Amino acid sequence: MKKEFKASINRALNDANLTGALGKFSEAYRVNRAKAYDGIDFEALRGRIAEAKSSAACHLDEVAEVFKQNAEALGAKVYRTSDPEQVKEYILQVARDNGVKSVVKSKSMASEEIHLNKALLNAGISVAETDLGEWIIQLAGQTPSHMVMPAIHLTKEEVAEIFSKEVEERLDSDIPRLVKVARNELRPKFLAADMGISGANIAVAETGSIVLVTNEGNARLTTTLPRIHVALVGVEKLVEKFETVVPILDALPRSATAQLLTSYVSIITGPSPNDDGSLKDLHIILMDNRRTEMARDPKFKQALQCIRCGSCLNVCPIFRLVGGHVFGKIYTGGIGTILTAWFDELQKSEEIQGLCIQCGNCTEVCPGKLDIPEMILEIRRRLVLEKGQPLAQKAIFSVVNNRKLFHGMLRAASVAGKPFTSGKFIRHLPLFLSDLTDGRSLPAIAEKPFRDIFPEIRQPKGGEKAVFYAGCLIDFAYPETGIALVKLLNRAGIEVLFPEEQTCCGAPALYNGAYEVAAHNAVDNIKALLEVEAKYVVSACPTCTVALAHDFAKTLQDQGRSEWLDKAKELAEKTVDLSTLVKRLVEEGRLSFEEGEDLGRITYHDSCHLKRTLKVSQEPRELLQKAGYELAEMYECDMCCGMGGSYSMKLPEISAPILKRKLHNIKETGAALVAMDCPGCVMQIRGGFDQDGETVRVRHTAELLAERLK
């Protein structure tokens, strides 16, 4: 990561106005979005949208041709091109042919994508953005920081300063007054404009219509007052049937700004009359710019299901810290990373893709059902294929791929780390490693890893068996969690097996785009975990569980190692996370907990992979309550703690404030104990409290449940 990019991150993190504005919006959005979708089956709604958008993406050429025929039959002029330069030249030619001197624009990300304003200004044509947010950033000389709310990064005081310079009058930060100033400044521009340029939220092939959704009415003025209207539409906005407009309009305002509906919906079907009775000169430009190519790519075709609501930005823990001017180019956030890689070039996404922490918040709220984290992983993979792995990363993964060497080095680290260890923590590291202990302590490597302890555990023999996949953290840092797991399963009459050949699950390699390394790890673990006969393969680490149950098969297929797919599927079918298995055993009457003792208040942190990929959230809560704990839910209980695997080591400056927020939310519950099912989260949160000086205890659910067995 270049120094300049790191510097931009630090500037954003230290900008109190930026983090304050984004933080307040993000908090309010989560609450208001839930209210906006109250009574609506969101899964069914987004299923309809995804199906309709996917169908159009599968037949883009045909759908575009139908749209062209129907729109032209109504009197519009339709131009389709894949070249952004041709788009600009077409608009400039229309302007030259009609003596256009001034243009008004409603918000259009497609025009931002091709830098249209610059081309118009260079041709001597004045351009006025009329969306309030777009006008603000035009005056400020900035680019949008959000697809829907381009000036969300600015406070009202900053806007007042910008407006004061424009009108040469000292203005205070009274919002109604600022809006009135904008209206007074923009109204004459509407009336004088020769051409109006808009985007479109939807383009309907069946009727040749374009649909625009706004809250300010500026798009309606832009498309009706000037005698020429040019609509610049990315071909991904095409849908086949008019009926698809309804679910998109149901989702768009709720997902974008948590509103039930927007103030203005304009459906333009053919040219409308001018005030002199003549018909408006309507031009619709269908812009491709690699969208058709994207539609043919099996990994990225789903990106065309995006309805540009920006909800992925609204819930992103990284976006609310650094904003769109760091996390993005023209398009921002996670979806912006993907669009940048395609509409600009892969290399332009190299730095911003590293900002994604893979928490999965965006997948839960996306009305188009996009799996943004998965597509960002694919970008990482392609970057590695194109440029190769960094030398340091390559060296690390070569060690991880050698189990004996890797485990030997971890054992050696237990001894080598003693000069920096205090109790169970490493609180300070020297020199260039110091950032790793900035804001949180690290766990000391256990003197005796779980794999050395396991043979000493006495277990019931025979009957049902389960293979325990420990993962690196439980094996070498938190063996007590592994001991608790064995105790729980033994009490249910299950013998636990621990194949010593098991090694890293490959998640670190996968999340860094090194798919070949991850595939090697997958094969090693498939061999180890299936060499013994067992009913279950159980893990107490959600990241490892996801690797075994989901990632192994996808990675092996991606790497062309189809000979291992059947075995990967067999492993996936046996794999279960600990809380789900324990809940099942309790329901079967094979496990029970001591009753009648009040253990006090506890709160629970949802790890990202457990809740969003494995869909497990209630099971551990119910188990902890059965065990005698009073559960107090924390605010944003399912928001990432900032660990993100190696993320906290690569970007500690971002990880630290996310952790700080999590610690604050835990303390606000008044609970003396916080439970979680992820050893990575234990490492992050326990290490944070150690440096914070608080006495809140941090425990893995397995340990708490094992202590309460009858």
XYZ file of C-alpha atoms in Angstrom:
710
model
C 0.000 0.000 0.000
C 1.536 3.294 -1.138
C 2.492 5.987 1.352
C 0.168 8.474 -0.328
C -2.823 6.173 0.148
C -1.894 5.487 3.767
C -1.623 9.245 4.284
C -5.127 9.782 2.837
C -6.475 7.179 5.281
C -4.879 8.917 8.231
C -6.159 12.334 7.112
C -9.700 10.961 6.938
C -9.444 9.216 10.313
C -8.273 12.461 11.921
C -11.004 14.580 10.314
C -13.538 14.917 13.129
C -16.108 16.563 10.854
C -15.931 13.693 8.366
C -16.105 10.834 10.867
C -18.770 12.663 12.843
C -21.028 13.259 9.831
C -20.659 9.717 8.512
C -20.991 8.149 11.948
C -24.235 9.948 12.777
C -25.756 9.067 9.423
C -24.746 5.412 9.710
C -26.294 5.091 13.169
C -29.552 6.715 12.111
C -29.691 4.750 8.859
C -29.712 1.324 10.525
C -32.654 2.279 12.728
C -34.635 4.089 10.038
C -34.040 1.431 7.385
C -35.482 -1.216 9.704
C -38.592 0.942 10.177
C -38.886 1.593 6.433
C -38.920 -2.129 5.665
C -41.296 -2.974 8.513
C -44.022 -5.282 7.188
C -42.183 -5.924 3.897
C -40.663 -9.286 3.017
C -37.247 -7.960 2.066
C -35.923 -11.338 0.930
C -38.851 -11.821 -1.431
C -38.564 -8.248 -2.710
C -34.881 -8.453 -3.468
C -35.391 -11.880 -4.976
C -37.724 -10.302 -7.557
C -35.262 -7.497 -8.285
C -32.275 -9.833 -8.607
C -34.167 -12.189 -10.910
C -35.368 -9.402 -13.224
C -31.992 -7.637 -13.340
C -30.136 -10.897 -13.863
C -32.435 -11.810 -16.742
C -31.759 -8.473 -18.437
C -28.006 -8.888 -17.885
C -28.115 -12.291 -19.578
C -29.602 -10.719 -22.722
C -28.191 -7.190 -22.688
C -27.822 -6.855 -26.454
C -31.363 -8.031 -27.149
C -32.885 -5.931 -24.345
C -30.981 -2.829 -25.504
C -32.203 -3.345 -29.075
C -35.839 -3.703 -27.951
C -35.477 -0.522 -25.879
C -33.985 1.313 -28.864
C -36.781 0.242 -31.212
C -39.555 1.173 -28.787
C -38.033 4.497 -27.704
C -37.324 5.549 -31.295
C -40.857 4.599 -32.340
C -42.025 7.238 -29.838
C -39.737 9.921 -31.257
C -36.582 9.638 -29.116
C -33.130 9.378 -30.637
C -31.219 6.433 -29.128
C -27.454 6.071 -29.393
C -25.536 3.104 -28.008
C -21.772 2.917 -27.632
C -19.143 1.208 -25.527
C -16.649 4.059 -25.825
C -16.870 6.871 -23.222
C -15.115 9.229 -25.652
C -17.858 8.653 -28.210
C -20.467 9.463 -25.570
C -18.855 12.834 -24.928
C -18.428 13.532 -28.636
C -22.101 12.720 -29.315
C -23.273 15.145 -26.617
C -20.889 17.856 -27.808
C -22.118 17.396 -31.392
C -25.734 17.786 -30.294
C -24.692 20.921 -28.422
C -22.837 22.341 -31.460
C -25.721 21.561 -33.816
C -28.151 23.424 -31.578
C -26.001 26.338 -30.438
C -26.030 25.217 -26.805
C -24.277 27.652 -24.464
C -25.496 26.455 -21.057
C -26.381 23.074 -19.577
C -28.160 22.037 -16.394
C -27.633 18.548 -15.051
C -29.462 16.377 -12.590
C -27.424 13.810 -10.676
C -25.772 11.277 -12.968
C -23.023 8.939 -11.844
C -22.586 7.824 -15.461
C -21.593 11.393 -16.377
C -19.136 11.428 -13.455
C -17.732 8.144 -14.746
C -16.725 9.681 -18.083
C -15.830 13.168 -16.725
C -18.498 14.809 -18.885
C -18.477 18.168 -17.099
C -14.821 18.711 -17.947
C -15.491 17.994 -21.634
C -18.394 20.470 -21.730
C -16.442 23.200 -19.957
C -13.481 22.697 -22.293
C -15.885 23.255 -25.189
C -16.956 26.598 -23.732
C -20.325 25.399 -22.423
C -21.337 26.354 -18.888
C -22.484 23.460 -16.707
C -24.561 23.696 -13.553
C -25.219 20.698 -11.329
C -28.722 21.060 -9.897
C -28.912 18.255 -7.365
C -28.203 20.035 -4.082
C -25.417 17.668 -3.072
C -23.855 17.707 -6.543
C -24.005 21.510 -6.659
C -22.273 21.703 -3.285
C -19.370 19.530 -4.383
C -19.200 21.292 -7.764
C -18.712 24.575 -5.911
C -16.194 22.897 -3.598
C -14.252 21.486 -6.555
C -14.681 17.925 -5.257
C -16.046 14.619 -6.526
C -19.016 12.764 -5.001
C -18.228 10.796 -1.850
C -21.422 8.707 -2.085
C -23.516 7.531 -5.028
C -26.793 8.803 -3.575
C -25.663 11.515 -1.165
C -22.638 13.077 -2.846
C -21.978 15.667 -0.119
C -22.640 13.447 2.903
C -19.066 13.970 4.065
C -19.630 17.697 4.616
C -21.164 19.308 7.698
C -23.712 22.111 7.478
C -21.017 24.529 8.667
C -18.751 23.525 5.803
C -21.630 23.913 3.341
C -22.379 27.375 4.741
C -18.740 28.335 4.122
C -18.909 27.077 0.521
C -22.176 28.932 -0.167
C -20.849 32.114 1.442
C -18.015 32.232 -1.065
C -20.399 31.626 -3.969
C -22.904 34.376 -3.095
C -20.321 36.672 -1.494
C -22.369 36.947 1.667
C -21.650 35.577 5.124
C -24.172 32.784 5.768
C -24.750 30.858 8.956
C -25.445 27.118 9.052
C -29.245 27.375 9.142
C -30.323 24.582 6.775
C -33.611 26.130 5.526
C -31.702 29.339 4.748
C -29.001 27.431 2.856
C -31.617 25.545 0.830
C -33.286 28.848 -0.060
C -29.948 30.223 -1.236
C -29.462 27.172 -3.450
C -32.958 27.521 -4.892
C -32.450 31.208 -5.660
C -29.093 30.534 -7.317
C -30.214 27.552 -9.378
C -33.647 28.693 -10.589
C -32.272 31.169 -13.157
C -29.943 28.463 -14.469
C -32.902 26.179 -15.190
C -34.699 28.936 -17.065
C -31.668 29.929 -19.133
C -30.381 26.450 -20.002
C -30.370 25.252 -23.616
C -29.846 21.599 -22.700
C -30.740 19.397 -19.751
C -28.687 16.291 -19.026
C -29.956 13.565 -16.750
C -29.219 9.988 -15.873
C -31.887 7.342 -15.295
C -32.607 4.942 -12.471
C -34.417 2.471 -14.744
C -34.782 2.025 -18.508
C -37.703 -0.174 -19.576
C -37.291 -2.045 -22.858
C -40.972 -2.988 -23.128
C -42.153 0.632 -23.267
C -39.024 2.574 -24.252
C -39.363 4.544 -21.002
C -36.770 5.943 -18.624
C -37.548 6.383 -14.927
C -35.956 9.045 -12.717
C -36.248 9.127 -8.930
C -35.398 12.291 -6.969
C -36.234 14.063 -3.734
C -35.713 17.645 -4.896
C -37.568 17.903 -8.186
C -34.459 19.118 -9.967
C -34.533 16.200 -12.418
C -38.070 17.146 -13.433
C -36.979 20.728 -14.128
C -33.860 19.522 -15.951
C -35.884 17.272 -18.246
C -38.770 19.644 -18.937
C -37.561 23.262 -19.095
C -34.669 23.100 -21.631
C -35.646 22.370 -25.248
C -33.095 19.529 -25.463
C -32.967 16.609 -23.053
C -30.050 14.161 -23.096
C -30.375 11.097 -20.864
C -27.119 9.251 -20.234
C -27.978 5.707 -19.167
C -25.653 2.837 -18.292
C -26.971 -0.313 -19.949
C -27.169 -2.006 -16.543
C -30.250 0.175 -15.876
C -32.182 -1.775 -18.524
C -35.024 -4.076 -17.481
C -37.234 -6.072 -19.801
C -40.711 -5.459 -18.392
C -42.476 -2.411 -16.989
C -43.653 -4.505 -14.028
C -40.052 -4.564 -12.741
C -40.306 -0.827 -12.016
C -42.524 -1.520 -8.998
C -40.153 -3.646 -6.872
C -37.226 -1.356 -7.689
C -39.232 1.703 -6.623
C -40.251 -0.162 -3.454
C -36.611 -0.875 -2.569
C -34.693 2.128 -3.866
C -35.801 4.846 -1.408
C -35.912 2.465 1.558
C -32.410 1.200 0.859
C -30.875 4.498 -0.241
C -32.095 6.930 2.418
C -34.472 4.825 4.576
C -37.506 6.673 3.173
C -40.804 4.980 2.373
C -40.890 6.757 -0.973
C -39.192 9.570 -2.803
C -40.751 12.938 -3.549
C -40.609 12.711 -7.329
C -40.839 9.780 -9.739
C -40.677 10.837 -13.377
C -41.458 8.335 -16.143
C -40.453 9.708 -19.547
C -41.906 7.839 -22.509
C -41.046 9.685 -25.690
C -40.461 13.457 -26.166
C -42.688 15.826 -24.216
C -43.976 19.153 -25.635
C -42.041 22.388 -25.211
C -43.890 25.526 -24.125
C -44.264 26.572 -27.772
C -45.991 23.322 -28.726
C -42.996 21.747 -30.461
C -41.670 18.412 -29.255
C -38.571 18.281 -27.105
C -35.401 16.987 -28.720
C -34.917 13.792 -26.664
C -31.628 11.881 -26.888
C -31.082 8.673 -24.908
C -27.504 7.401 -24.802
C -27.070 3.781 -23.764
C -23.517 3.626 -22.467
C -21.712 0.309 -22.190
C -18.116 0.960 -21.077
C -17.364 -2.755 -20.443
C -20.769 -3.524 -18.910
C -21.550 -6.112 -21.585
C -18.144 -7.663 -20.969
C -18.960 -7.755 -17.262
C -22.250 -9.501 -18.032
C -20.313 -12.298 -19.725
C -18.020 -12.806 -16.724
C -19.483 -15.466 -14.385
C -17.766 -13.934 -11.346
C -18.970 -10.369 -11.938
C -22.234 -10.641 -13.842
C -24.126 -10.185 -10.570
C -22.723 -6.639 -10.296
C -25.213 -5.596 -12.999
C -28.032 -6.349 -10.531
C -27.020 -3.229 -8.561
C -29.737 -0.547 -8.443
C -27.255 2.111 -7.207
C -28.968 2.640 -3.853
C -25.720 2.986 -1.896
C -26.972 0.870 1.026
C -23.692 -1.057 0.969
C -21.900 2.204 1.832
C -24.399 3.091 4.528
C -23.661 -0.032 6.593
C -19.933 -0.380 5.862
C -17.779 0.067 8.993
C -14.849 1.207 6.858
C -16.781 3.728 4.758
C -18.117 5.467 7.850
C -14.550 5.999 9.060
C -12.766 7.130 5.889
C -15.533 8.152 3.446
C -15.749 7.858 -0.299
C -12.820 10.068 -1.216
C -10.531 7.429 0.289
C -12.668 4.321 -0.252
C -13.341 4.752 -3.950
C -12.631 6.614 -7.161
C -15.763 7.795 -9.027
C -17.945 5.069 -7.534
C -17.265 4.513 -3.827
C -17.228 1.807 -1.190
C -17.346 -1.924 -1.858
C -19.468 -1.720 -5.008
C -17.328 1.213 -6.128
C -14.234 -0.964 -5.874
C -15.798 -3.471 -8.260
C -17.014 -0.847 -10.723
C -13.625 0.875 -10.634
C -11.906 -2.392 -11.540
C -14.178 -2.725 -14.579
C -15.084 0.755 -15.803
C -11.612 2.157 -15.202
C -9.040 -0.618 -14.928
C -8.107 -3.420 -12.549
C -4.976 -1.647 -11.314
C -7.003 1.411 -10.225
C -8.738 -0.799 -7.644
C -5.506 -2.211 -6.225
C -5.359 -0.034 -3.128
C -9.048 0.530 -2.432
C -9.898 -3.198 -2.566
C -7.638 -3.660 0.467
C -9.996 -1.509 2.540
C -12.762 -4.142 2.488
C -12.710 -6.025 5.803
C -15.002 -8.807 4.480
C -17.554 -8.349 7.288
C -20.494 -9.031 4.960
C -22.733 -6.197 6.214
C -23.362 -5.165 2.624
C -24.626 -8.586 1.534
C -27.406 -8.465 4.122
C -28.860 -5.156 2.947
C -28.278 -5.236 -0.822
C -31.621 -5.140 -2.685
C -29.927 -6.618 -5.758
C -28.516 -9.609 -3.802
C -24.925 -8.795 -4.729
C -22.175 -10.657 -2.894
C -19.771 -7.729 -2.827
C -17.152 -9.372 -0.553
C -16.935 -12.367 -2.883
C -16.378 -10.133 -5.914
C -13.683 -8.177 -4.072
C -11.922 -11.458 -3.303
C -11.999 -12.188 -7.025
C -10.411 -8.790 -7.715
C -7.660 -9.704 -5.247
C -7.159 -13.040 -6.992
C -6.842 -11.364 -10.399
C -4.431 -8.777 -9.045
C -2.242 -11.577 -7.693
C -2.410 -13.381 -11.042
C -1.491 -10.175 -12.869
C 1.199 -8.834 -10.549
C 2.146 -11.775 -8.365
C 2.209 -11.849 -4.573
C 4.327 -9.337 -2.645
C 7.583 -10.958 -1.584
C 6.815 -10.838 2.143
C 3.367 -12.336 1.613
C 4.782 -15.025 -0.660
C 7.331 -15.968 2.008
C 4.651 -16.176 4.706
C 2.367 -18.385 2.618
C 5.230 -20.684 1.653
C 5.686 -21.314 5.367
C 1.953 -21.812 5.955
C 1.874 -24.379 3.155
C 4.506 -26.417 5.009
C 2.634 -27.674 8.074
C 5.647 -28.960 10.017
C 7.652 -25.805 9.394
C 4.641 -23.584 10.198
C 3.842 -25.351 13.465
C 7.524 -25.477 14.371
C 7.787 -21.725 13.945
C 4.702 -21.203 16.136
C 6.282 -23.314 18.861
C 9.493 -21.317 18.539
C 7.468 -18.086 18.783
C 6.280 -19.192 22.229
C 9.882 -18.996 23.423
C 11.017 -16.036 21.309
C 8.047 -13.931 22.410
C 8.722 -14.246 26.154
C 10.750 -10.985 26.401
C 7.645 -9.110 25.190
C 5.116 -11.138 27.167
C 3.368 -10.108 30.353
C 0.989 -12.717 31.687
C -0.986 -14.004 28.714
C -0.405 -10.898 26.589
C 2.150 -9.295 24.345
C 1.611 -5.621 25.110
C 4.437 -4.021 23.174
C 6.449 -4.976 20.119
C 9.619 -3.264 18.931
C 10.354 -1.069 15.915
C 8.223 -1.572 12.785
C 6.017 -4.119 14.606
C 4.833 -1.586 17.177
C 1.635 -0.778 15.243
C 0.410 -4.327 15.890
C 0.023 -3.587 19.582
C -1.383 -0.089 19.143
C -4.832 -0.188 20.750
C -4.847 -3.872 21.638
C -2.546 -6.448 23.179
C -1.786 -9.680 21.355
C -2.143 -13.132 22.893
C 1.048 -14.885 23.882
C 1.637 -18.174 22.090
C 0.639 -20.961 24.481
C 3.533 -22.799 26.099
C 1.716 -26.036 25.299
C -0.500 -26.029 22.185
C -3.780 -27.923 22.098
C -2.310 -30.638 19.883
C 0.093 -31.517 22.707
C -2.626 -31.410 25.359
C -5.171 -33.471 23.433
C -3.521 -36.903 23.892
C -3.643 -36.395 27.666
C -7.444 -35.885 27.721
C -9.343 -38.976 28.893
C -12.399 -39.586 26.747
C -15.233 -42.109 26.452
C -14.366 -44.559 23.697
C -16.636 -45.972 21.025
C -20.025 -44.785 19.887
C -20.464 -41.479 18.066
C -17.375 -39.609 16.912
C -16.580 -36.027 15.908
C -13.422 -34.683 14.326
C -12.309 -31.413 15.884
C -10.797 -28.843 13.535
C -9.060 -26.396 15.861
C -7.629 -23.745 13.558
C -4.414 -21.898 14.337
C -5.643 -19.629 17.143
C -7.294 -22.312 19.288
C -4.446 -24.739 18.659
C -1.596 -22.372 19.501
C -3.055 -19.437 21.460
C -6.280 -20.551 23.145
C -6.005 -24.306 23.876
C -8.482 -23.832 26.738
C -11.229 -23.352 24.143
C -10.358 -26.687 22.567
C -10.400 -28.381 25.969
C -13.877 -26.931 26.632
C -15.133 -28.223 23.275
C -13.916 -31.736 24.044
C -15.599 -31.601 27.460
C -18.932 -30.545 25.938
C -18.970 -33.271 23.301
C -17.713 -35.942 25.685
C -20.588 -35.180 28.076
C -22.979 -35.874 25.185
C -21.299 -39.226 24.611
C -19.284 -38.127 21.591
C -15.634 -39.098 21.262
C -13.503 -36.312 19.804
C -10.779 -37.083 17.274
C -7.949 -34.691 16.459
C -5.980 -35.492 13.284
C -2.537 -33.973 13.791
C -2.032 -33.404 10.055
C -4.653 -30.623 10.067
C -3.196 -27.224 9.270
C -4.192 -23.616 8.443
C -7.654 -23.428 6.855
C -6.324 -21.199 4.066
C -8.503 -18.205 4.904
C -5.517 -15.800 5.190
C -4.339 -16.799 1.718
C -7.844 -16.712 0.237
C -8.593 -13.245 1.617
C -5.331 -11.974 0.150
C -6.073 -13.330 -3.324
C -3.582 -16.221 -3.120
C -6.042 -18.877 -4.272
C -3.341 -21.387 -5.207
C -2.074 -21.363 -1.617
C -5.621 -21.655 -0.263
C -6.281 -24.646 -2.543
C -3.134 -26.352 -1.218
C -4.364 -25.806 2.363
C -7.786 -27.178 1.391
C -6.334 -30.411 0.021
C -4.119 -30.923 3.086
C -7.085 -30.490 5.424
C -9.465 -32.641 3.381
C -6.936 -35.472 3.590
C -6.463 -35.020 7.334
C -10.077 -34.531 8.378
C -11.584 -37.329 6.293
C -8.950 -39.951 7.020
C -10.873 -40.982 10.144
C -14.524 -42.018 10.224
C -16.726 -39.554 12.120
C -20.271 -38.198 12.034
C -19.259 -34.566 12.479
C -16.375 -32.245 11.716
C -16.788 -29.507 14.305
C -15.023 -26.173 14.659
C -15.184 -23.442 17.284
C -13.931 -20.832 14.808
C -16.526 -19.431 12.347
C -13.863 -18.393 9.818
C -12.507 -21.939 9.751
C -16.043 -23.364 9.600
C -16.795 -21.206 6.560
C -13.566 -22.380 4.948
C -14.438 -26.051 5.463
C -18.134 -25.779 4.625
C -18.061 -23.213 1.799
C -14.661 -22.068 0.596
C -12.790 -25.325 -0.003
C -15.056 -26.470 -2.828
C -15.198 -23.037 -4.497
C -11.440 -22.556 -4.289
C -10.636 -26.016 -5.631
C -13.077 -25.582 -8.495
C -11.599 -22.188 -9.290
C -8.114 -23.724 -9.397
C -9.249 -26.566 -11.654
C -8.655 -29.249 -9.029
C -11.921 -31.032 -9.730
C -10.593 -34.381 -8.489
C -11.039 -33.075 -4.929
C -14.557 -31.672 -5.306
C -16.413 -34.793 -4.139
C -14.239 -34.965 -1.030
C -14.723 -31.240 -0.406
C -18.479 -31.738 -0.628
C -18.294 -34.683 1.779
C -16.352 -32.560 4.253
C -18.779 -29.646 3.871
C -21.769 -31.883 4.639
C -20.155 -33.042 7.892
C -18.954 -29.631 9.033
C -20.851 -27.824 11.777
C -20.075 -24.920 14.085
C -19.972 -25.659 17.791
C -23.010 -23.634 18.925
C -25.268 -25.247 16.337
C -24.127 -28.728 17.351
C -24.433 -28.066 21.088
C -27.929 -26.607 20.600
C -28.900 -29.794 18.744
C -27.478 -31.978 21.541
C -29.380 -29.995 24.188
C -32.640 -30.384 22.239
C -31.992 -34.133 21.998
C -31.603 -34.294 25.791
C -27.951 -35.321 25.571
C -26.622 -32.182 27.244
C -27.960 -30.043 30.071
C -26.679 -27.248 32.287
C -26.768 -26.492 35.991
C -29.902 -24.576 36.974
C -30.977 -22.265 39.743
C -27.901 -20.055 39.916
C -27.962 -16.403 38.835
C -24.693 -15.803 37.001
C -25.316 -12.139 36.326
C -25.419 -10.033 33.210
C -23.609 -11.020 30.062
C -23.515 -9.533 26.567
C -22.808 -11.253 23.265
C -20.806 -10.192 20.210
C -21.785 -11.696 16.852
C -18.795 -12.595 14.719
C -19.225 -11.653 11.068
C -18.785 -15.105 9.526
C -20.991 -16.832 12.079
C -23.964 -14.551 11.610
C -23.759 -13.612 7.944
C -22.365 -16.679 6.236
C -23.377 -19.472 8.597
C -26.638 -17.701 9.602
C -26.116 -18.520 13.287
C -27.026 -15.893 15.884
C -29.770 -17.114 18.224
C -28.227 -20.497 19.058
C -25.373 -19.228 21.262
C -27.662 -16.714 22.951
C -30.204 -19.395 23.857
C -27.469 -21.689 25.147
C -25.935 -18.997 27.346
C -29.353 -18.180 28.810
C -30.002 -21.878 29.482
C -26.662 -21.960 31.264
C -27.903 -19.264 33.668
C -26.695 -15.972 32.222
C -28.842 -12.840 31.881
C -28.335 -11.578 28.343
C -28.061 -7.813 27.767
C -27.847 -6.974 24.068
C -25.219 -4.405 23.148
C -25.705 -1.685 20.539
C -24.498 -2.859 17.123
C -23.900 -6.354 18.490
C -23.334 -7.664 14.962
C -20.971 -4.899 13.816
C -17.416 -6.000 13.048
C -14.880 -5.725 15.885
C -12.134 -4.714 13.448
C -10.191 -7.994 13.540
C -10.807 -9.204 9.975
C -8.023 -11.803 10.154
C -4.845 -10.173 8.873
C -6.740 -6.879 8.310
C -5.938 -5.655 11.821
C -2.256 -6.169 11.072
C -2.258 -4.583 7.611
C -4.459 -1.621 8.560
C -4.199 -1.179 12.337
C -5.108 2.507 12.009
C -8.589 1.499 10.764
C -8.948 -1.577 12.958
C -8.257 0.417 16.142
C -11.219 2.863 15.991
C -13.586 0.036 15.032
C -12.396 -1.878 18.100
C -12.701 1.215 20.289
C -16.343 1.581 19.266
C -16.989 -2.086 20.014
C -15.413 -1.821 23.475
C -17.556 1.242 24.211
C -20.741 -0.581 23.204
C -19.832 -3.547 25.402
C -19.173 -1.314 28.425
C -22.465 0.518 27.899
C -24.401 -2.696 28.661
C -22.994 -2.793 32.190
C -22.088 -6.462 31.695
C -18.931 -7.744 33.356
C -18.575 -10.502 30.768
C -18.797 -10.593 26.964
C -19.125 -13.891 25.086
C -18.397 -14.714 21.459
C -17.923 -17.763 19.247
C -14.835 -16.619 17.341
C -11.260 -16.907 18.649
C -10.247 -14.067 16.319
C -12.803 -11.797 17.961
C -11.602 -13.003 21.373
C -8.075 -11.985 20.395
C -9.202 -8.541 19.240
C -11.638 -7.680 22.028
C -9.698 -9.267 24.897
C -6.560 -7.511 23.690
C -8.465 -4.235 23.475
C -9.780 -4.464 27.018
C -6.301 -5.352 28.284
C -4.921 -2.079 26.922
C -8.086 -0.184 27.862
C -7.563 -1.130 31.498
C -11.154 -2.349 31.926
C -12.005 -5.485 33.895
C -14.596 -6.808 31.442
C -13.895 -10.502 30.885
C -13.866 -11.889 27.350
C -14.691 -15.581 26.901
C -15.448 -18.021 24.121
C -18.975 -19.451 24.367
C -17.545 -22.987 24.499
C -15.700 -22.252 27.745
C -18.729 -20.691 29.447
C -20.986 -23.582 28.488
C -18.474 -26.246 29.530
C -18.258 -24.686 32.996
C -22.030 -25.020 33.451
C -22.483 -28.662 32.449
C -24.483 -30.850 34.834
